[in-house]
PDB file of C-alpha atoms in Angstrom:
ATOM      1  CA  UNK A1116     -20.809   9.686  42.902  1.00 65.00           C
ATOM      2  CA  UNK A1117     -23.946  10.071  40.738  1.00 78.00           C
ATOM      3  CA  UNK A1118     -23.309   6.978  38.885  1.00 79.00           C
ATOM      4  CA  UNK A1119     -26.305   7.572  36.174  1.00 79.00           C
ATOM      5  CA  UNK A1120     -24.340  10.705  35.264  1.00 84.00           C
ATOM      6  CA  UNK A1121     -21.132   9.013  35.052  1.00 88.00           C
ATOM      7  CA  UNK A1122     -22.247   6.077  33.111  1.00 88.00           C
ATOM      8  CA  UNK A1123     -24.207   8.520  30.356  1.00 87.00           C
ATOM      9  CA  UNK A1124     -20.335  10.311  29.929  1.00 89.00           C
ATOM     10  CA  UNK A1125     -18.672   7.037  30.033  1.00 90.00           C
ATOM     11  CA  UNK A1126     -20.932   5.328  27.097  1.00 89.00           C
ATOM     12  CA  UNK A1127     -20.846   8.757  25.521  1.00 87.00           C
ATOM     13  CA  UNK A1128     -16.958   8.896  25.095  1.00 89.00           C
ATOM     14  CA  UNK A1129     -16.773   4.673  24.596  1.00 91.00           C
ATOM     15  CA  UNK A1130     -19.009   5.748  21.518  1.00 88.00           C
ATOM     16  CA  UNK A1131     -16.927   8.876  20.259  1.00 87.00           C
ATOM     17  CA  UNK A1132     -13.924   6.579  20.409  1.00 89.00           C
ATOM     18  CA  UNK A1133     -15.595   4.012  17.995  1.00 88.00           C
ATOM     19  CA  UNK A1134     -15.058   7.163  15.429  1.00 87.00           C
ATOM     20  CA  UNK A1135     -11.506   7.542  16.261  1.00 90.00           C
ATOM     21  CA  UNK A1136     -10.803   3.820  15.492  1.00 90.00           C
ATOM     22  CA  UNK A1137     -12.106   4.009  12.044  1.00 87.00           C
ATOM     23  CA  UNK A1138      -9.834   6.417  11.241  1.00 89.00           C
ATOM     24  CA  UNK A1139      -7.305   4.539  12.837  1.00 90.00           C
ATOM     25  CA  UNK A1140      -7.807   1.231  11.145  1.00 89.00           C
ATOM     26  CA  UNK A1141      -6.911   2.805   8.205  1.00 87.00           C
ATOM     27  CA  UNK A1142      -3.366   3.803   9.426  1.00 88.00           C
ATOM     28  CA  UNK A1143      -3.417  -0.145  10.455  1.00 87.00           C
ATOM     29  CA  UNK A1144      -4.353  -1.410   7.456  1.00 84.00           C
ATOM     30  CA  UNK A1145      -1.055   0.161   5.502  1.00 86.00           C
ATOM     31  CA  UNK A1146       0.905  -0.184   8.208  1.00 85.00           C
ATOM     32  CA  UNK A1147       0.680  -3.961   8.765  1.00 80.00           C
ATOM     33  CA  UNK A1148       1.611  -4.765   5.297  1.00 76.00           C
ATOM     34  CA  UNK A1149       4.483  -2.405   4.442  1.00 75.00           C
ATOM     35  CA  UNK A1150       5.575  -0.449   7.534  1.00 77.00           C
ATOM     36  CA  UNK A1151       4.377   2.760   6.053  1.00 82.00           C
ATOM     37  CA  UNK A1152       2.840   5.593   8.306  1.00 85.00           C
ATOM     38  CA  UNK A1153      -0.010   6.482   5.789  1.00 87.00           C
ATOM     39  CA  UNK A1154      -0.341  10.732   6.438  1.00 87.00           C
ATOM     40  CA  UNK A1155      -2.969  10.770   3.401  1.00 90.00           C
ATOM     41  CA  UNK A1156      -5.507   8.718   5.371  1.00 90.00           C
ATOM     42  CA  UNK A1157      -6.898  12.251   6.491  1.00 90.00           C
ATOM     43  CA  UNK A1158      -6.682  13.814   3.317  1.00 92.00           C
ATOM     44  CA  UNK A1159      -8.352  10.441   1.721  1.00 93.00           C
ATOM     45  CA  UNK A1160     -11.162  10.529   4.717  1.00 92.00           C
ATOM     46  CA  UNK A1161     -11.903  14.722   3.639  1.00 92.00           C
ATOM     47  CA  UNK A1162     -11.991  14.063  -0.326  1.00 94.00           C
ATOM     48  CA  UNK A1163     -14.400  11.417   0.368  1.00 93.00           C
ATOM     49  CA  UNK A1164     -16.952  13.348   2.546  1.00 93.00           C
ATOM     50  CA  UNK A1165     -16.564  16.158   0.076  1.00 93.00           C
ATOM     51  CA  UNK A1166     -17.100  14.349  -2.982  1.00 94.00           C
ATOM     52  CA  UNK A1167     -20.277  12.437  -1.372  1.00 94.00           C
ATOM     53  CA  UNK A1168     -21.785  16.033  -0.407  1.00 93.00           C
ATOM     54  CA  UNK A1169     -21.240  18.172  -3.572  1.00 93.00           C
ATOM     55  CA  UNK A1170     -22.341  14.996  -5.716  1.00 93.00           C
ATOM     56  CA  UNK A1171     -25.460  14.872  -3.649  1.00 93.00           C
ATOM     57  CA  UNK A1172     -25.526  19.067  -3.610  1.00 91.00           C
ATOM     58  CA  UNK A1173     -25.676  18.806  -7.275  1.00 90.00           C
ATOM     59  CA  UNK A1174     -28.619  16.579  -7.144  1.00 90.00           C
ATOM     60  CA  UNK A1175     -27.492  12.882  -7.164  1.00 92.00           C
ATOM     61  CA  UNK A1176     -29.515  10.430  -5.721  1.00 93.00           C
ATOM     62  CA  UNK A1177     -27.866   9.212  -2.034  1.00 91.00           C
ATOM     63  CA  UNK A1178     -26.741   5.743  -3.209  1.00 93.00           C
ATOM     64  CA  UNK A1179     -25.615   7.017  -6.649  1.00 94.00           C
ATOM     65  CA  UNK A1180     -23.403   9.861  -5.099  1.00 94.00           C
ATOM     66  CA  UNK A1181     -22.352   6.680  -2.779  1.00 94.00           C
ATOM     67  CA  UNK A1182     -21.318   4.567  -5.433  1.00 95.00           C
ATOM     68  CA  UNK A1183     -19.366   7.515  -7.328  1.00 95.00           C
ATOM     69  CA  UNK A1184     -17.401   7.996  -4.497  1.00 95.00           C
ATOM     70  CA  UNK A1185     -16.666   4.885  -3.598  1.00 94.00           C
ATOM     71  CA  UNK A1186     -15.209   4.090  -6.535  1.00 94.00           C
ATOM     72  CA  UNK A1187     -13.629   6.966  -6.302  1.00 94.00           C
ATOM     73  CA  UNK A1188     -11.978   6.705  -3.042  1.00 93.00           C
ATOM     74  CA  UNK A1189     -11.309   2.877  -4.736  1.00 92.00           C
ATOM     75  CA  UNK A1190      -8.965   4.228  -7.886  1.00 93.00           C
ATOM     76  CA  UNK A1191      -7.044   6.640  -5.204  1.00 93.00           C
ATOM     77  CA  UNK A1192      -6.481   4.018  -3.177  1.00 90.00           C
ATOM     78  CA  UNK A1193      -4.902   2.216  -6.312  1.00 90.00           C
ATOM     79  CA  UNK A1194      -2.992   4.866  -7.584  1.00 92.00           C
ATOM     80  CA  UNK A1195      -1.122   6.180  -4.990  1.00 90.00           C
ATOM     81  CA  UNK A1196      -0.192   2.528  -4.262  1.00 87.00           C
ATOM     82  CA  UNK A1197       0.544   2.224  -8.372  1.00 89.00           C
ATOM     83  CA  UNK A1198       2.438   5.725  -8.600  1.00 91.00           C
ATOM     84  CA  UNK A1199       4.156   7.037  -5.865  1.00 88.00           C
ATOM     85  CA  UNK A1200       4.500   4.246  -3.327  1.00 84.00           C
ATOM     86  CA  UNK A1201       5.695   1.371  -5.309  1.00 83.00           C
ATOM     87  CA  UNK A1202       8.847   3.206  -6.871  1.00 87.00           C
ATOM     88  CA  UNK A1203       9.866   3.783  -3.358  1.00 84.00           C
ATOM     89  CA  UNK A1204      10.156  -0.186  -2.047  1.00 76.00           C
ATOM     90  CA  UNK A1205      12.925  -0.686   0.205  1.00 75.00           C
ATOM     91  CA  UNK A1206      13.299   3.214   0.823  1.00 82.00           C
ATOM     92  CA  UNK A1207      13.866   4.149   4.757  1.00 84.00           C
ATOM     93  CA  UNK A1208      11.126   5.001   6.989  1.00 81.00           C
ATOM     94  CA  UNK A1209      11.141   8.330   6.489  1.00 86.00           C
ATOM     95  CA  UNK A1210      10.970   8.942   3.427  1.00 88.00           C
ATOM     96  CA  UNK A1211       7.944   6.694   2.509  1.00 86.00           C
ATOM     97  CA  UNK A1212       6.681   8.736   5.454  1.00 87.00           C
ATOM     98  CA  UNK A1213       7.545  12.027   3.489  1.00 91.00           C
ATOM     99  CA  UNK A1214       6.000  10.724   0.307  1.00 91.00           C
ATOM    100  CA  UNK A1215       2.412  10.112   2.042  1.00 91.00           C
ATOM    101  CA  UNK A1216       2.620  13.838   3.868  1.00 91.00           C
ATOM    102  CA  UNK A1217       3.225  15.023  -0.108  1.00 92.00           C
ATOM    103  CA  UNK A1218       0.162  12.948  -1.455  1.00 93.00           C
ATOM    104  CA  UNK A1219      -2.214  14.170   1.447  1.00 93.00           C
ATOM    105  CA  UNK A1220      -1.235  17.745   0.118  1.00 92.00           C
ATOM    106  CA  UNK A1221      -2.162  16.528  -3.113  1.00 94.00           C
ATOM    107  CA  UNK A1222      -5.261  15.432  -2.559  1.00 93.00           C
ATOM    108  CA  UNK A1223      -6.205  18.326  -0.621  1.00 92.00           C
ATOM    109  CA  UNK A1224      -5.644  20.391  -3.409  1.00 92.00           C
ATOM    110  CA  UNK A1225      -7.268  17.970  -5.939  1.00 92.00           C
ATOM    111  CA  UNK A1226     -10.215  18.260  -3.242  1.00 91.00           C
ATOM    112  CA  UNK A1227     -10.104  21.956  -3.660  1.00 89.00           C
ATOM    113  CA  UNK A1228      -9.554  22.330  -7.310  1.00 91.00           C
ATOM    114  CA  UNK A1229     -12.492  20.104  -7.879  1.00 90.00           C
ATOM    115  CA  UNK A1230     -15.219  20.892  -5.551  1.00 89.00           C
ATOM    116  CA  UNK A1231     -14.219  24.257  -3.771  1.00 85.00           C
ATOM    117  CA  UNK A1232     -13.413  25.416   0.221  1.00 83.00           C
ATOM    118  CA  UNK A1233     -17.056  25.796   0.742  1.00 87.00           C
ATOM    119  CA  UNK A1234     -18.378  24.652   4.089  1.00 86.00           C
ATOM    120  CA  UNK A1235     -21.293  21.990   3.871  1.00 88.00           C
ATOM    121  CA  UNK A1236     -23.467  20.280   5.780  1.00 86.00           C
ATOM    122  CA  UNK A1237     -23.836  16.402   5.478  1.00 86.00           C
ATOM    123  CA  UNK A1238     -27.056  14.546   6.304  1.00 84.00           C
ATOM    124  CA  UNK A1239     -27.173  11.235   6.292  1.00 85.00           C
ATOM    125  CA  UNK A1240     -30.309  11.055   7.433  1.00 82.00           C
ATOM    126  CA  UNK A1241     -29.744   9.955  11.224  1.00 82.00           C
ATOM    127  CA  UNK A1242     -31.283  11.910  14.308  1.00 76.00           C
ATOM    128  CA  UNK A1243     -28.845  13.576  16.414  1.00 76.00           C
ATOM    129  CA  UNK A1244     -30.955  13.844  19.019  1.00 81.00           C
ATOM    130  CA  UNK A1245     -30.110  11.847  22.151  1.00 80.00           C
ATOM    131  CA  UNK A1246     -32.182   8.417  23.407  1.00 81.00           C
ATOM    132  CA  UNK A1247     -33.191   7.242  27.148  1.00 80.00           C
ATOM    133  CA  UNK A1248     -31.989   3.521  27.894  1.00 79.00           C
ATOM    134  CA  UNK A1249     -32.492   2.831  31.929  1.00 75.00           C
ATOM    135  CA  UNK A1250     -31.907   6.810  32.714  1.00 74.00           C
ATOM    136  CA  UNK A1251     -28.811   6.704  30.656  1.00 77.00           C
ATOM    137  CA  UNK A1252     -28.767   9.545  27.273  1.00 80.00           C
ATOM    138  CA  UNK A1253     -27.041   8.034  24.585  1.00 84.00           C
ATOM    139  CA  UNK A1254     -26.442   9.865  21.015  1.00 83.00           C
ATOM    140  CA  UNK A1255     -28.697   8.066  18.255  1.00 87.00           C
ATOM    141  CA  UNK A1256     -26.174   8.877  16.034  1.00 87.00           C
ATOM    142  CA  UNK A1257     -23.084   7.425  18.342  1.00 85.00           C
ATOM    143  CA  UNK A1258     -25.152   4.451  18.000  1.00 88.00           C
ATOM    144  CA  UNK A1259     -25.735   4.614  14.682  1.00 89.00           C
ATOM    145  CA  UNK A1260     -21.169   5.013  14.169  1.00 86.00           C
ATOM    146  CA  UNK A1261     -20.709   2.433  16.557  1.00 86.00           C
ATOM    147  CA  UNK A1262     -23.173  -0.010  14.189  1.00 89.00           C
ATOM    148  CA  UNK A1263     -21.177   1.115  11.325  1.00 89.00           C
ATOM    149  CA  UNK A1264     -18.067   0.740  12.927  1.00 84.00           C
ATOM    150  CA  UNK A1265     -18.674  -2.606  14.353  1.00 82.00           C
ATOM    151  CA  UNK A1266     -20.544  -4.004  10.936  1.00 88.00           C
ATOM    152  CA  UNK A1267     -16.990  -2.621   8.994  1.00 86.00           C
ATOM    153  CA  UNK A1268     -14.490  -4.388  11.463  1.00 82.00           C
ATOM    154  CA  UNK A1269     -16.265  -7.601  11.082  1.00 83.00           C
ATOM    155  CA  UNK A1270     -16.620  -7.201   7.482  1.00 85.00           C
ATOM    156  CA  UNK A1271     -12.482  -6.716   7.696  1.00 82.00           C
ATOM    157  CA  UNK A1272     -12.215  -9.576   9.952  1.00 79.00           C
ATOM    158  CA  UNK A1273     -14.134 -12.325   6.991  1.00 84.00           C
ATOM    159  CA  UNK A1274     -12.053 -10.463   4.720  1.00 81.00           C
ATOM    160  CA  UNK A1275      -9.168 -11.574   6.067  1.00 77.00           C
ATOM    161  CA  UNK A1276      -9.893 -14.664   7.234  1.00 79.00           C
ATOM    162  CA  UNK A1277     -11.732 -16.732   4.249  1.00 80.00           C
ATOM    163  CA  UNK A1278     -10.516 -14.423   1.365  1.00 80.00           C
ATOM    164  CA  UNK A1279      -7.318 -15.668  -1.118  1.00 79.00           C
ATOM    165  CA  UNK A1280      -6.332 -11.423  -0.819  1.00 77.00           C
ATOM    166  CA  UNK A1281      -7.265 -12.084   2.826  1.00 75.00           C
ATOM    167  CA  UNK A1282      -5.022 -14.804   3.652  1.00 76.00           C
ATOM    168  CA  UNK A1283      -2.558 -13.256   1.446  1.00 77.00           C
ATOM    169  CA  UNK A1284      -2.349 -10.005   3.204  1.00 74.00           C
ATOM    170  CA  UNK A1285      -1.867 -11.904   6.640  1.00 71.00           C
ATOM    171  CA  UNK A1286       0.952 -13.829   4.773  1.00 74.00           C
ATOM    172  CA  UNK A1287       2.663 -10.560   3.795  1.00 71.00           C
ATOM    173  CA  UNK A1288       2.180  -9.111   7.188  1.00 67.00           C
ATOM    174  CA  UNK A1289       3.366 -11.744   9.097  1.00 67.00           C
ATOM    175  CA  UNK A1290       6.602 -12.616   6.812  1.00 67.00           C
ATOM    176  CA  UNK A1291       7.050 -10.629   3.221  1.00 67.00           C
ATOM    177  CA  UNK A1292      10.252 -12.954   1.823  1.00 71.00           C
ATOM    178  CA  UNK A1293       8.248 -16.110   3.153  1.00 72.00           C
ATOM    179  CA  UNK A1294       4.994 -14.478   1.072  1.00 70.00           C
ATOM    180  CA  UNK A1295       7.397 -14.241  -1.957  1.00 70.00           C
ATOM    181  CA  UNK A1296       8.721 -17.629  -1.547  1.00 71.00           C
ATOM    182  CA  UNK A1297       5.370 -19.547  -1.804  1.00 70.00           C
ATOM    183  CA  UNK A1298       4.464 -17.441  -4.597  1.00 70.00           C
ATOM    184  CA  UNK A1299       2.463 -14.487  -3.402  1.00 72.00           C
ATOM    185  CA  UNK A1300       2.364 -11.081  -4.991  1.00 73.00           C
ATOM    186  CA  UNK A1301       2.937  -8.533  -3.092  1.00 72.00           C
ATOM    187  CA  UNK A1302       2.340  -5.940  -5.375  1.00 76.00           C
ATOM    188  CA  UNK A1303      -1.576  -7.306  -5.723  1.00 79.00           C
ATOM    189  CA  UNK A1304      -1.616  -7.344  -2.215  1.00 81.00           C
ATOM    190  CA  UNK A1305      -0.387  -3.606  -1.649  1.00 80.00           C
ATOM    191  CA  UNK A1306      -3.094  -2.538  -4.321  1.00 84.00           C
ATOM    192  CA  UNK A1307      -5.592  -4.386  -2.178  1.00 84.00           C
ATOM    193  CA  UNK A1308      -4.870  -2.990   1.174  1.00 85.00           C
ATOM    194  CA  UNK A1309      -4.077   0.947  -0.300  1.00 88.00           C
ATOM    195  CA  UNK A1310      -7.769   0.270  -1.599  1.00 89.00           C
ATOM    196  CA  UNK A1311      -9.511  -1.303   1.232  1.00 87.00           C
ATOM    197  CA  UNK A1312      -7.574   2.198   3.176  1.00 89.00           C
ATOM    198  CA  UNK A1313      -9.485   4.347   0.275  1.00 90.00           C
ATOM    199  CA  UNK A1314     -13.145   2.288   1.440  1.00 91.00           C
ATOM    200  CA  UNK A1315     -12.344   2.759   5.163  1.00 91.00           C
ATOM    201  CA  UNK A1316     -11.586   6.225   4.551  1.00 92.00           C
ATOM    202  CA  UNK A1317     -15.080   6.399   2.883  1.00 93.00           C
ATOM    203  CA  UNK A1318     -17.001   5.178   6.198  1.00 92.00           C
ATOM    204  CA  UNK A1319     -14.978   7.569   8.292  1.00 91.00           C
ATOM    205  CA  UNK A1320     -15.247  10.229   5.712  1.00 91.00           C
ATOM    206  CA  UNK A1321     -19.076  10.676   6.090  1.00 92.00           C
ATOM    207  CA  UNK A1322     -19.245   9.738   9.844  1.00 90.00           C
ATOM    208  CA  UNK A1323     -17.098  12.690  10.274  1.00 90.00           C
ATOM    209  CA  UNK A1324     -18.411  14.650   7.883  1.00 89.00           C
ATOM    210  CA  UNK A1325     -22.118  14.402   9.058  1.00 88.00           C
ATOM    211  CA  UNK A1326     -20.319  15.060  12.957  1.00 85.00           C
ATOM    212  CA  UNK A1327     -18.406  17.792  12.118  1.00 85.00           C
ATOM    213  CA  UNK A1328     -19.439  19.271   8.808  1.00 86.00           C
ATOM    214  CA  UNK A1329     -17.483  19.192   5.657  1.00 89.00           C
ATOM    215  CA  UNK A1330     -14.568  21.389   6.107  1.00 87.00           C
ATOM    216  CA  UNK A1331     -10.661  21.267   4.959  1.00 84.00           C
ATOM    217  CA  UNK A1332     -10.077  20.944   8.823  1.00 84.00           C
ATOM    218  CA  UNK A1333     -11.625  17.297   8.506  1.00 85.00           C
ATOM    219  CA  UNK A1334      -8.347  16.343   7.532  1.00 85.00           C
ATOM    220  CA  UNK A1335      -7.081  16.784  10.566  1.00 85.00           C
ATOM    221  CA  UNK A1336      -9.371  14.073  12.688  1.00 86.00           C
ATOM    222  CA  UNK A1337      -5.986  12.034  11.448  1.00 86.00           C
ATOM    223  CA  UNK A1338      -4.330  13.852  14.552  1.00 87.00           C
ATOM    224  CA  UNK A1339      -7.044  11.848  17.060  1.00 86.00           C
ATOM    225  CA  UNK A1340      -5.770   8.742  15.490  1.00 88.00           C
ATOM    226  CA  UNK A1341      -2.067   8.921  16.568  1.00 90.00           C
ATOM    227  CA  UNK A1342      -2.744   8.638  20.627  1.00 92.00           C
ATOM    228  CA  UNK A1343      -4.961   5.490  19.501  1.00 93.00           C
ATOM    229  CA  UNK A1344      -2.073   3.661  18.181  1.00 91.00           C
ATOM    230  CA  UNK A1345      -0.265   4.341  20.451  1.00 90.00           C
ATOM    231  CA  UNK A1346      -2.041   2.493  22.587  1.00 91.00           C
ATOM    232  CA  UNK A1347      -3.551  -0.459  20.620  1.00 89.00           C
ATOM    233  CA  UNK A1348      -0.415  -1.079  18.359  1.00 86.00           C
ATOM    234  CA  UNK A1349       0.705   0.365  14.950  1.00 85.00           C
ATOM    235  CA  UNK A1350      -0.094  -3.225  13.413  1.00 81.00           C
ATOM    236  CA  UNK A1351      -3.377  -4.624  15.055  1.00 83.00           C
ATOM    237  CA  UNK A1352      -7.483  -3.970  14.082  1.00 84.00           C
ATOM    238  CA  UNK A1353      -8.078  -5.295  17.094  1.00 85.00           C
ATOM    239  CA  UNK A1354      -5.473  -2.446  18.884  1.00 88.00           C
ATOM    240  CA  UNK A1355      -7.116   0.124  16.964  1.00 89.00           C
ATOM    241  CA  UNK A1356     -10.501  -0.491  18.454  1.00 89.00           C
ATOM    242  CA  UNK A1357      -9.723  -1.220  21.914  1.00 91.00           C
ATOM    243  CA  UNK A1358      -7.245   2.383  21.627  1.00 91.00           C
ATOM    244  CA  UNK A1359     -10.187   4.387  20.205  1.00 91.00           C
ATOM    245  CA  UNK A1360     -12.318   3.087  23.090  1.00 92.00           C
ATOM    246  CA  UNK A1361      -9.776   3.832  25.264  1.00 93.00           C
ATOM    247  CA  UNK A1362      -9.031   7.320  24.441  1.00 92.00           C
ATOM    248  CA  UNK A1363     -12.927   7.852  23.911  1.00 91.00           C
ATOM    249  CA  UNK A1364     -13.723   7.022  27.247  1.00 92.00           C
ATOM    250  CA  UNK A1365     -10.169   8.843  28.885  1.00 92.00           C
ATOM    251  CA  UNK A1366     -11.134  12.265  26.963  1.00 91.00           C
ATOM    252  CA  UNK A1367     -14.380  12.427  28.411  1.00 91.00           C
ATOM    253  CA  UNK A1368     -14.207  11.503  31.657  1.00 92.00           C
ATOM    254  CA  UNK A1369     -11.372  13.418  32.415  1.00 91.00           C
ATOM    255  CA  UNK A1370     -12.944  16.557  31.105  1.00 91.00           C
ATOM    256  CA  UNK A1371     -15.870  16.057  33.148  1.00 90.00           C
ATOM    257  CA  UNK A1372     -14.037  14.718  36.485  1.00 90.00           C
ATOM    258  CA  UNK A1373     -10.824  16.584  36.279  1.00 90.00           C
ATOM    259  CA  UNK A1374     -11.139  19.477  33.993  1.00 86.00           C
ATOM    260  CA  UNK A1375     -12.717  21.782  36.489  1.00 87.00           C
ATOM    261  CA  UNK A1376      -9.567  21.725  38.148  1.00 85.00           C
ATOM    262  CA  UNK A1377      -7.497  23.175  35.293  1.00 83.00           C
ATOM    263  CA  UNK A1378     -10.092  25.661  34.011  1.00 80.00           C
ATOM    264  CA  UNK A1379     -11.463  23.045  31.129  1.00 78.00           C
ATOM    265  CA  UNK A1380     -10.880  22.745  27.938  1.00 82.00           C
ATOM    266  CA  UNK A1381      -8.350  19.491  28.669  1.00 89.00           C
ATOM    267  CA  UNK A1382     -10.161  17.076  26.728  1.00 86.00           C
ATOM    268  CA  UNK A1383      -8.298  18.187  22.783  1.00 85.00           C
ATOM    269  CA  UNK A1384      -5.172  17.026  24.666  1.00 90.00           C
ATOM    270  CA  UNK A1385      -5.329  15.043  27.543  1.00 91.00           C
ATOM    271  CA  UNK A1386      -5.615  11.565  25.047  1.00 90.00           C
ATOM    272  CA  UNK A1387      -1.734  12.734  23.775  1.00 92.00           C
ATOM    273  CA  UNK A1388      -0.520  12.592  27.463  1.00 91.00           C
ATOM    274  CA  UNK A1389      -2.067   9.123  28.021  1.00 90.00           C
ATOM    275  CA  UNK A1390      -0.670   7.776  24.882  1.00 90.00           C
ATOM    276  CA  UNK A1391       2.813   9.407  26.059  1.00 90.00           C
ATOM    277  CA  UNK A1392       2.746   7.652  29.581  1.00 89.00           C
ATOM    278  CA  UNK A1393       1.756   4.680  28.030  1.00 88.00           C
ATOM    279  CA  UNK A1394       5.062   4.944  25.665  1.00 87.00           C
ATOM    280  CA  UNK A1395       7.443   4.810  28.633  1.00 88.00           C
ATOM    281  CA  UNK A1396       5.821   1.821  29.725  1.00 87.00           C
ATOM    282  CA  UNK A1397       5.031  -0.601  26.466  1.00 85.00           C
ATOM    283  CA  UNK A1398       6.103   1.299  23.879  1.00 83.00           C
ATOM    284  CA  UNK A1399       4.662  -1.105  21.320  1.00 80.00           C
ATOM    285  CA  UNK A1400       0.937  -0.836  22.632  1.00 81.00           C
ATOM    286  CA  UNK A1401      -1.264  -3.099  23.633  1.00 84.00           C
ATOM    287  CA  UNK A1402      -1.916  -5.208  20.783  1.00 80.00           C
ATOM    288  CA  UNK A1403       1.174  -4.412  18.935  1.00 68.00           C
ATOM    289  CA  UNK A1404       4.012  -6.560  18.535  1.00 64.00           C
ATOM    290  CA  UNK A1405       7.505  -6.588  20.166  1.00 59.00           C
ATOM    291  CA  UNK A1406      10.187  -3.988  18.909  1.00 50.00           C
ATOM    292  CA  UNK A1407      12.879  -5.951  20.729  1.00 45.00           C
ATOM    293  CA  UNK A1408      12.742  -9.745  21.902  1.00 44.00           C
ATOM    294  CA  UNK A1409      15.034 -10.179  24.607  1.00 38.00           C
ATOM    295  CA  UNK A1410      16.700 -13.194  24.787  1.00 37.00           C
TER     296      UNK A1410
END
């Protein structure tokens, strides 16, 4: 076992993972407050990263073309909460479900009505290029997500902690009628989450973006997201990151270690086989709660 080499592709996919959790912490943040299955987040994530570029293509300064989108991604947020998923309280599952899968169509064609289906390139200014630490190569720019990523969840985590909306939102996500009772609103509290989901999908958006390029197939990082609730729970932050570290780490070493054996190529969908073993045997995840207490 060279244990240098497997330490650099352990780190390395513990790192890519941190990018998978910020998408799903978005999915989390809906989730845990109204038990809907947000499909937008992926559209929200692309029309973020492509608003940022072609505002900064069309010669806005960085933190001006950062401040346009966010509030940006910070009125989408609202309306879609405002419009489309507040008429449909109390509706089953699916068909709040439905509704998001129609708004991430719509903002994919906003996206392209307003900016194009160009192709760009987004710089944030970080070297890609990869740094020594005790004979180990790690990505400056892995470290540079995972700084992001860690400086957002604990951002969350104050948020929600010593905030009224804070305290509110774990009121409504731990017991809506008992919210209601002591005098909550839980239509201020929706608008709050849907927007902190629009800021999230910012972060993600240009991590992504400046991974990946800008593309209409950014959208579909959303996909990468599923297999990490799975296993972290549909309702927990905390689920989310552990998951994304989790199916980081799983995706690379098993393409290095095990794809040989199969020809390669297993790491796009060895994460979705995990995540199905792991529904046979806690189907709520890690961090998730109970579907069923026995009695």
């Amino acid at each position: 076992m060279d244990w240098p080499f497997f330490t650099e592709v352990l780190v390395g996919g513990l790192l890519s993972g941190v990018m998978y959790s910020l998408v799903a912490i978005g999915f989390v943040l809906i989730y845990k407050t109204s038990g809907v299955l947000n499909f937008a987040q992926g559209a929200m994530l692309l029309f973020a990263a492509l608003t940022f570029v072609s505002l900064t293509e069309r010669g806005l300064p960085f933190w001006a073309a950062l401040l346009l989108t966010l509030a940006a991604m910070v009125a989408i947020g609202a309306t879609i909460e405002r419009t489309v998923l507040r008429p449909l309280v109390n509706q089953p599952p699916i068909t709040l479900f439905m509704a998001t899968l129609g708004v991430s169509y719509v903002i994919e064609g906003a996206a392209q009505l307003l900016w194009g289906t160009q192709v760009h390139g987004l710089d944030l200014g970080i070297d890609d290029r990869p740094l020594e630490i005790s004979g180990v190569l790690i990505s400056i720019f892995d470290l540079f997500a995972a700084a992001v990523a860690g400086a957002m969840v604990a951002a969350l985590t104050l948020f929600f902690r010593y905030t009224r909306i804070g305290l509110g939102f774990r009121a409504v996500a731990d017991d809506q009628l008992a919210a209601l009772a002591v005098g909550l609103s839980l239509d201020r509290i929706w608008t709050s989450v849907w927007t902190a989901a629009g800021v999230v999908a910012l972060v993600a958006g240009l991590l992504w973006g400046a991974r990946l390029g800008v593309q209409f197939s950014l959208s579909l990082v959303v996909l990468k997201a599923l297999p990490v609730l799975v296993l972290g729970g549909f309702d927990s932050i905390a689920g989310a990151i552990v998951g994304g570290l989790i199916v980081g780490a799983v995706e690379k070493l098993a393409e290095v270690y095990i794809g040989p054996f199969f020809g390669g190529g297993i790491e796009g969908w060895i994460a979705y086989v995990a995540a199905l073993g792991f529904l046979l045997i806690r189907p709520a995840g890690l961090f998730g709660a109970k579907l069923v207490e026995r009695v």
